[in-house]
mmCIF file of C-alpha atoms in Angstrom:
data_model
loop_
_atom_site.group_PDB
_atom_site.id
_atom_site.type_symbol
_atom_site.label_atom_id
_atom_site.label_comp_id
_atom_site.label_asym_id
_atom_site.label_seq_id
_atom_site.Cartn_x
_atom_site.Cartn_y
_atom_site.Cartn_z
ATOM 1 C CA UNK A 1 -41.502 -84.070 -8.078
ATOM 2 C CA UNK A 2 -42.531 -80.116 -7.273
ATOM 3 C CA UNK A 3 -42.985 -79.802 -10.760
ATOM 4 C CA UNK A 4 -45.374 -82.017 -11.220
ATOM 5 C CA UNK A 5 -47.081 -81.184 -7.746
ATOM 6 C CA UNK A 6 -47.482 -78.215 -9.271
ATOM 7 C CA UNK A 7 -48.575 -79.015 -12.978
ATOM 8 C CA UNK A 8 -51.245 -81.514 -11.704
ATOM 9 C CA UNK A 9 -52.525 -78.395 -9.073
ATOM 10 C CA UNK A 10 -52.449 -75.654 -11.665
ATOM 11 C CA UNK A 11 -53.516 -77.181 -14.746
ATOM 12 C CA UNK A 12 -55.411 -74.803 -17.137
ATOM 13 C CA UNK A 13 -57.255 -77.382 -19.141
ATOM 14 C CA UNK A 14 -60.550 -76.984 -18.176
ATOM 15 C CA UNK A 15 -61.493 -80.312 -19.654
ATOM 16 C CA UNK A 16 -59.127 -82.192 -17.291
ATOM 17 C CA UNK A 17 -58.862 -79.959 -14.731
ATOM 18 C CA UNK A 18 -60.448 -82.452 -12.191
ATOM 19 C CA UNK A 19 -58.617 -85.248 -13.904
ATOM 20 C CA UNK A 20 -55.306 -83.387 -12.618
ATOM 21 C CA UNK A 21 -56.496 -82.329 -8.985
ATOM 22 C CA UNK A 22 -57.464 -86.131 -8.497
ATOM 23 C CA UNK A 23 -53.548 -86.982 -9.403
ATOM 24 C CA UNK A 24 -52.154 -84.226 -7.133
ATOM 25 C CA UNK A 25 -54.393 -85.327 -4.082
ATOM 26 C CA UNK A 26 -52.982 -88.918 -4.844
ATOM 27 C CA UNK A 27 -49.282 -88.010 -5.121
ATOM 28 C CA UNK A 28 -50.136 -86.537 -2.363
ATOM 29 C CA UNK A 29 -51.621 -89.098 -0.389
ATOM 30 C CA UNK A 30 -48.580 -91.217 -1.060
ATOM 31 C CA UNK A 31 -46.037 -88.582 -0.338
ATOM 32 C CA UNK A 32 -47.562 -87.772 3.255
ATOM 33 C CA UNK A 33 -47.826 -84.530 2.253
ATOM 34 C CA UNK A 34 -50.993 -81.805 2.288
ATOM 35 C CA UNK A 35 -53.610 -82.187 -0.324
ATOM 36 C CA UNK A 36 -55.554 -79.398 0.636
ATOM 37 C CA UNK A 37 -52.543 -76.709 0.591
ATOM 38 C CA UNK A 38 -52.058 -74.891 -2.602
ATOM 39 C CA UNK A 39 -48.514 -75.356 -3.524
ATOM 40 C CA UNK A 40 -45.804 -72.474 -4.118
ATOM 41 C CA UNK A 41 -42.286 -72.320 -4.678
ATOM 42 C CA UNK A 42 -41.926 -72.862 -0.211
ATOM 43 C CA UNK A 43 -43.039 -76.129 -0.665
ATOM 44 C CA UNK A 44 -44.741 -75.885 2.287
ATOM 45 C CA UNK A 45 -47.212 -78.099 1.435
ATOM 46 C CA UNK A 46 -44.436 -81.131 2.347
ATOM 47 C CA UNK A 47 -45.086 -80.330 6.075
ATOM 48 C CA UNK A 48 -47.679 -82.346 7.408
ATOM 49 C CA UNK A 49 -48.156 -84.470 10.767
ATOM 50 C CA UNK A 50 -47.424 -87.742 10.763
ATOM 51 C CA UNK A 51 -50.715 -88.687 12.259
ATOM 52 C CA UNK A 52 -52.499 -86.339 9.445
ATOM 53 C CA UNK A 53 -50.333 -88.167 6.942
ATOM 54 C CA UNK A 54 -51.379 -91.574 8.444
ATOM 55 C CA UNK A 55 -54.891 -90.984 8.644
ATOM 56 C CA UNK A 56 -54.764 -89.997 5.079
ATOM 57 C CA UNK A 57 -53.510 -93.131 4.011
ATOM 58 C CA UNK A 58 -55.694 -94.973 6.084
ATOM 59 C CA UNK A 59 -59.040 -93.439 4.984
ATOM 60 C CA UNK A 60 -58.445 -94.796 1.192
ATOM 61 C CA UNK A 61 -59.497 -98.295 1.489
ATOM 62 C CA UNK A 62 -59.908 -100.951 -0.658
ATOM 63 C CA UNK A 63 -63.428 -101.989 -2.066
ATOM 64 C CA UNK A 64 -64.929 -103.728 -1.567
ATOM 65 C CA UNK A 65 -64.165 -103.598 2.012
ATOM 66 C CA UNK A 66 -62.082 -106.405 3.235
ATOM 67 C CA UNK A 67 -59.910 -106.970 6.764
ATOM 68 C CA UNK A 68 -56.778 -108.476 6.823
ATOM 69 C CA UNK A 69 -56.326 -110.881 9.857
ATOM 70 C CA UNK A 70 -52.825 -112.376 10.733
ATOM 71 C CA UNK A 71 -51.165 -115.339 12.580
ATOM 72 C CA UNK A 72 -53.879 -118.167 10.808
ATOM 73 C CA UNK A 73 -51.226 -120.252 10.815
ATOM 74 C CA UNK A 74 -51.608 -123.423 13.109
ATOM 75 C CA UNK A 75 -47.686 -125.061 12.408
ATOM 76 C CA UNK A 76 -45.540 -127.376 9.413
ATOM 77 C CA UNK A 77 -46.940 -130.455 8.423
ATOM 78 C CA UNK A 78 -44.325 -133.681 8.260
ATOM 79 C CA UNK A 79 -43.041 -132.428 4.705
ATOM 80 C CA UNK A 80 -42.499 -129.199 5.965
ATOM 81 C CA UNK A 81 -45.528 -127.155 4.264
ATOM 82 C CA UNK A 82 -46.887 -124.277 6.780
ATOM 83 C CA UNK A 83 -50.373 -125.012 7.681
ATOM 84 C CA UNK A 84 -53.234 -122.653 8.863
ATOM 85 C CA UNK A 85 -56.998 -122.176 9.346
ATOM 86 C CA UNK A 86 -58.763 -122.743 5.566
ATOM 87 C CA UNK A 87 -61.582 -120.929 4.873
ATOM 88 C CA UNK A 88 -64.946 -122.633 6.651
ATOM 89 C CA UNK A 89 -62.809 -122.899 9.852
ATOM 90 C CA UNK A 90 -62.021 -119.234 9.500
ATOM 91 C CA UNK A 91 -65.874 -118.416 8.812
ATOM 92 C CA UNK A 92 -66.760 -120.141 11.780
ATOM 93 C CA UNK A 93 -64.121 -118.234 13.925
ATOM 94 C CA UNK A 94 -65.231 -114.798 12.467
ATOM 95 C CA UNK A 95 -68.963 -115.922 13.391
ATOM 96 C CA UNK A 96 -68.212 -116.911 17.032
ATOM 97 C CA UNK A 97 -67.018 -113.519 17.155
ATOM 98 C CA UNK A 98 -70.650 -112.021 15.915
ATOM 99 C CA UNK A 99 -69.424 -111.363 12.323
ATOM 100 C CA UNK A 100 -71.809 -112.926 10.279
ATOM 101 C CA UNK A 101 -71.459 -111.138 6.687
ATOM 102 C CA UNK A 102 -67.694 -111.888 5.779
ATOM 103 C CA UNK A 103 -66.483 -114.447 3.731
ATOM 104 C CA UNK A 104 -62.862 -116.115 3.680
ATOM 105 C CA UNK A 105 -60.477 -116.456 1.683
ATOM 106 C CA UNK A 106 -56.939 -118.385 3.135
ATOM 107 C CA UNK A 107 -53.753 -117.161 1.488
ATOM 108 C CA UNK A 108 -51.241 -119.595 -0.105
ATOM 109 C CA UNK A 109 -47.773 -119.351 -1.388
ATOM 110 C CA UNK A 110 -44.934 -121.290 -2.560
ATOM 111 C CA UNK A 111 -44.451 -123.045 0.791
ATOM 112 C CA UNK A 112 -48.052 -123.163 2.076
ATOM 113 C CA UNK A 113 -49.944 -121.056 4.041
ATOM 114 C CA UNK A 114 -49.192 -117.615 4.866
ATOM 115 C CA UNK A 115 -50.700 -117.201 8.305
ATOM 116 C CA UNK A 116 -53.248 -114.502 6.326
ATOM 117 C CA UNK A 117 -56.698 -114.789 6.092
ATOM 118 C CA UNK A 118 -58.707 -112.553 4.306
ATOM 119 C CA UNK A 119 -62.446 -111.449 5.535
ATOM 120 C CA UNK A 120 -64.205 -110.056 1.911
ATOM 121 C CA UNK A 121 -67.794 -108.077 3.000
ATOM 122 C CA UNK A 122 -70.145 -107.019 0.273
ATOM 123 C CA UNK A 123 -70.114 -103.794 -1.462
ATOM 124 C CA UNK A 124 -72.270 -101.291 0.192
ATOM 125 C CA UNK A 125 -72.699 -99.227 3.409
ATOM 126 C CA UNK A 126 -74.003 -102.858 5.308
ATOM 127 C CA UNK A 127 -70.443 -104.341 4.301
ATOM 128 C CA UNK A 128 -68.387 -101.262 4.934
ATOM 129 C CA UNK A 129 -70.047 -100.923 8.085
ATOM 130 C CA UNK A 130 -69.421 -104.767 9.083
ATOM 131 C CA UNK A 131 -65.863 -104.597 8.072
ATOM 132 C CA UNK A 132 -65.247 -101.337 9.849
ATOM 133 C CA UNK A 133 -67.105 -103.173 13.049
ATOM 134 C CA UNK A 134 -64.685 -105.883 12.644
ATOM 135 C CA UNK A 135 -61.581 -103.863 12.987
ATOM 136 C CA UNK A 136 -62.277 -101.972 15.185
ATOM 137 C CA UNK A 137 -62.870 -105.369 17.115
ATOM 138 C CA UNK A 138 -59.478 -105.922 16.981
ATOM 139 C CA UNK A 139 -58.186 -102.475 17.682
ATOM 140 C CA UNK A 140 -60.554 -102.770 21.162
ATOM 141 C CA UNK A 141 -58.753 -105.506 22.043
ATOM 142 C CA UNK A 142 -54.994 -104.121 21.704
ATOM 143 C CA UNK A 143 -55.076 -106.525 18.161
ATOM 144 C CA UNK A 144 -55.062 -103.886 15.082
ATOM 145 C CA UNK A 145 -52.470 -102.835 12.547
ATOM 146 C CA UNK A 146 -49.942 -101.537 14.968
ATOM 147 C CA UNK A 147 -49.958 -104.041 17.590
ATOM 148 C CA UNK A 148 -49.204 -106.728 15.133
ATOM 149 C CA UNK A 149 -46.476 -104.445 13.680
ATOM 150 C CA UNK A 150 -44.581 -105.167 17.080
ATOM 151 C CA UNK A 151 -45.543 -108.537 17.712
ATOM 152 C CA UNK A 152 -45.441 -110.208 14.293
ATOM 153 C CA UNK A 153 -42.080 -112.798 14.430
ATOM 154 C CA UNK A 154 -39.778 -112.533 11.430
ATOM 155 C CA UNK A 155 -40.011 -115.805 10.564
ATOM 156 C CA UNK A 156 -42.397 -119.188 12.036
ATOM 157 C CA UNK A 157 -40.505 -120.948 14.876
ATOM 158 C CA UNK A 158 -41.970 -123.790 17.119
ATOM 159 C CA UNK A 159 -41.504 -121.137 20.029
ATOM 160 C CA UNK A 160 -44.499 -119.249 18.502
ATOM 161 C CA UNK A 161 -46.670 -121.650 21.050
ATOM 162 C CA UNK A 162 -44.601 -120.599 23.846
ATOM 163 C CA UNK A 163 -45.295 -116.642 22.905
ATOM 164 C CA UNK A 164 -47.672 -115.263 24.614
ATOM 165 C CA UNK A 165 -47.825 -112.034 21.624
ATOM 166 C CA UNK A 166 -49.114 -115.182 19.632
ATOM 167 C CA UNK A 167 -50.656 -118.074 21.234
ATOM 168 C CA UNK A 168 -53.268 -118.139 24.888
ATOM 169 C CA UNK A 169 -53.407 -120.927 26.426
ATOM 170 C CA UNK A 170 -57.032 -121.905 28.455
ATOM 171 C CA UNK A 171 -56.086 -121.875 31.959
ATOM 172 C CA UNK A 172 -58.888 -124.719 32.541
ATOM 173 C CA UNK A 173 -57.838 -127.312 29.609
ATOM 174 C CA UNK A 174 -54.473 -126.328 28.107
ATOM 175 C CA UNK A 175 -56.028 -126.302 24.611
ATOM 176 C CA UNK A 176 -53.646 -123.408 22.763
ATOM 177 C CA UNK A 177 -55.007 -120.640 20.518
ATOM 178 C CA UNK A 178 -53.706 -118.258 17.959
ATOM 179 C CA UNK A 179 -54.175 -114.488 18.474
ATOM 180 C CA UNK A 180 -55.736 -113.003 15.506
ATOM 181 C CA UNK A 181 -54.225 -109.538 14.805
ATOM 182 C CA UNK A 182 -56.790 -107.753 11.723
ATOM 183 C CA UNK A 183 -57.270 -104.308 10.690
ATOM 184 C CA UNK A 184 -59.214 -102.903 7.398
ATOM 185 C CA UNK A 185 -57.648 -103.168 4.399
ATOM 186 C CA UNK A 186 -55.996 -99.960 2.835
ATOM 187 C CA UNK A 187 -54.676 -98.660 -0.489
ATOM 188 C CA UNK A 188 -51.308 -99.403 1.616
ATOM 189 C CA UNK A 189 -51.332 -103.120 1.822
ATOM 190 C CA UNK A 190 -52.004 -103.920 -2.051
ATOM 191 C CA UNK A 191 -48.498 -105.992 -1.368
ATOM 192 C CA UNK A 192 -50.094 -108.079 0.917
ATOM 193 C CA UNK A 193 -53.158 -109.491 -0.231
ATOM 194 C CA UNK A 194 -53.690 -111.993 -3.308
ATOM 195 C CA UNK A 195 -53.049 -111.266 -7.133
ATOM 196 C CA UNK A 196 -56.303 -112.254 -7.943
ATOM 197 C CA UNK A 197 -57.827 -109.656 -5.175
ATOM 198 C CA UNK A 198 -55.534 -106.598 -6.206
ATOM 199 C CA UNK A 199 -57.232 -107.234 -9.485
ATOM 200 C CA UNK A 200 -60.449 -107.214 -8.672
ATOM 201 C CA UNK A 201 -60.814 -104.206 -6.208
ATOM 202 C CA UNK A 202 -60.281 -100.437 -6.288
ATOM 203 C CA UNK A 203 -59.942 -97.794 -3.860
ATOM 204 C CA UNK A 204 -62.755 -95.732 -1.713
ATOM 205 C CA UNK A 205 -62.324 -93.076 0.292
ATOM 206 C CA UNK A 206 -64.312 -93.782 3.702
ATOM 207 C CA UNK A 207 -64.972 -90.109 4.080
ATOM 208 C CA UNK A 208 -66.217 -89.378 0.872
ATOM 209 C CA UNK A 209 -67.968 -92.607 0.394
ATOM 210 C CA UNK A 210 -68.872 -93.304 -3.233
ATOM 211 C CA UNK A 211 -67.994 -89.840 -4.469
ATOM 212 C CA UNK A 212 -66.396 -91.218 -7.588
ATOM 213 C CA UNK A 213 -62.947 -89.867 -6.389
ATOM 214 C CA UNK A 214 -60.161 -89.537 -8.551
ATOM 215 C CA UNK A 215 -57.850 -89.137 -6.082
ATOM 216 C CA UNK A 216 -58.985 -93.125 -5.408
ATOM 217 C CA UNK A 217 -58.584 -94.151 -9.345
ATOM 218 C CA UNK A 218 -55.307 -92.611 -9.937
ATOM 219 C CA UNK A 219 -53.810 -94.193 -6.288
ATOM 220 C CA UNK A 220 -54.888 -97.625 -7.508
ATOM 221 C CA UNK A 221 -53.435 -97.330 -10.874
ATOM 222 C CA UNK A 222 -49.842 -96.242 -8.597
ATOM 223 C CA UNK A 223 -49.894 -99.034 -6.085
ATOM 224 C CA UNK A 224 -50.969 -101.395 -9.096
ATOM 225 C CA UNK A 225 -47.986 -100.060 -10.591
ATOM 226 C CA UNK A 226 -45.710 -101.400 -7.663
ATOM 227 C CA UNK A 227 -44.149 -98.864 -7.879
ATOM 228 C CA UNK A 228 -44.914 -97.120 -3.773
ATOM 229 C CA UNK A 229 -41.549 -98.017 -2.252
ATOM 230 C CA UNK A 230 -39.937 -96.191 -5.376
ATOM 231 C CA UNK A 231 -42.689 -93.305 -4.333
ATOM 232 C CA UNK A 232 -41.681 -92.987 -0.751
ATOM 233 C CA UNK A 233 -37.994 -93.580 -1.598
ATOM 234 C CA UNK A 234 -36.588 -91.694 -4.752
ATOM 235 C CA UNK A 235 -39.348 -88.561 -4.844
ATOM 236 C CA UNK A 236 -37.329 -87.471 -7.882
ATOM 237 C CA UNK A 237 -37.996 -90.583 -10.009
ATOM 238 C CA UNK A 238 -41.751 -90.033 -9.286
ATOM 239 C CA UNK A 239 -42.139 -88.151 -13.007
ATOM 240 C CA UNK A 240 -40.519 -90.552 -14.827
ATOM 241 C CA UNK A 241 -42.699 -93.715 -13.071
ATOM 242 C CA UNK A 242 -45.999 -92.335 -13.892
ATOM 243 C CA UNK A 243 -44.731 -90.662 -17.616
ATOM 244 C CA UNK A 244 -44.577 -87.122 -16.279
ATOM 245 C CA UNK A 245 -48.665 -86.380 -16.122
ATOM 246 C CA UNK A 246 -50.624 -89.497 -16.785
ATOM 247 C CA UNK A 247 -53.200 -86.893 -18.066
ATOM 248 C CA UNK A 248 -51.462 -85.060 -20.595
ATOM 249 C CA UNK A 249 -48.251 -86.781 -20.872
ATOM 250 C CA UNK A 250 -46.760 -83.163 -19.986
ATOM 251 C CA UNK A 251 -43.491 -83.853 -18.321
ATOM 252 C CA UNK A 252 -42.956 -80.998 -15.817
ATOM 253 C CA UNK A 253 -39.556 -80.089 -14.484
ATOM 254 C CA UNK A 254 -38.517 -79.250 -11.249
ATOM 255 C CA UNK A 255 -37.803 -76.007 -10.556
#
């Protein structure tokens, strides 16, 4: 994996040269390591924060700009299908909460619904802006990425209703509620959105908005590859994943 770290940083192609520096920053991305240290033989490029590494990750977003909201689900029907909130009941949830510009889109498997709910915004500043406004809704409010990372159950049971991580209950006329968890959508959660959706977007960076990053291109053809738990997991099998340098098919070895 240094090899190529290094090949994709020092390449001497001047034709590609940008091609290359948009891999390394994406390897990079993926690794949690530092971009914007020149690699050497110390590898000291490796050490990075993990709150630098995080915010990394979270910065490359997918586009357009959608937030993922969780625990839709409203219970089993009598044959035993999950059941949630479909679309116009969701758009009429996310405008009771002042978000007028998103549009819904319920996710389904095998055995019903998945308790995820999609909120697609339009493709410019206005939607980034909205979508951003949105999850940061739910981070105000204790209900963003990490909360439901300690609240989400393994599995539906009936004592969901009786959780209160999950389900309020108005103290005036009993009616129950679901707690929707959402956050924006990142180059990190390809796995959990649609098939149809991870074909149809790509990746942004929200801090170089529209700057026709490579980085961005070459991360989206990665995650599309399914290939990010092999990433994290097995460095070393990085190289042969990708074909040594997607560029220039150079394979570089590690030294």
């Amino acid at each position: 994996m240094h090899g190529l770290i290094m090949h994709t940083y020092n390449s001497e192609s001047a034709d590609s040269q940008v091609d290359h520096l948009g891999l390394h920053k994406a390897l990079c991305v993926l690794m949690g390591w530092n971009y914007s240290k020149p690699p050497d033989n110390s590898r000291g490029y490796r050490f990075l924060s993990a709150d630098e590494a995080a915010a990394n990750q979270e910065d490359l977003i997918m586009w357009p700009p959608l937030v993922i909201i969780h625990n839709t689900i409203t219970g089993k029907s009598k044959d035993g299908r999950m059941e949630g909130l479909g679309n116009k009941a969701m758009d009429s949830k996310i405008r009771d909460l002042g978000f007028g510009g998103g549009k819904s889109k319920s996710l389904y498997g095998r055995d019903g619904h998945l308790g995820t709910t999609l909120i697609k915004f339009s493709g410019d500043q206005s939607g980034l802006n909205e979508a951003k406004r949105l999850a940061e809704f739910f981070e105000k409010d204790n209900h963003g990425r990490s909360a439901w990372a300690r609240v989400r159950p393994a599995a539906y049971s009936r004592d969901d209703d009786k959780n209160p991580n999950l389900v309020k209950v108005d103290e005036k006329s009993g009616e129950k509620k679901r707690i929707f968890y959402g956050y924006l959508a990142t180059a990190a959660d390809m796995d959990k959105v649609d098939f149809d959706t991870r074909k149809k977007v790509t990746i942004e960076s929200c801090r170089d908005f529209k700057s026709s990053s490579y980085a961005s291109l070459y991360l989206l053809l990665l995650y599309r590859k399914g290939s990010v738990g092999v990433f994290k997991q097995q460095a070393h099998l990085v190289g042969a994943i990708v074909g040594g340098c997607s560029i220039c098919s150079e394979i570089p070895i590690d030294e």
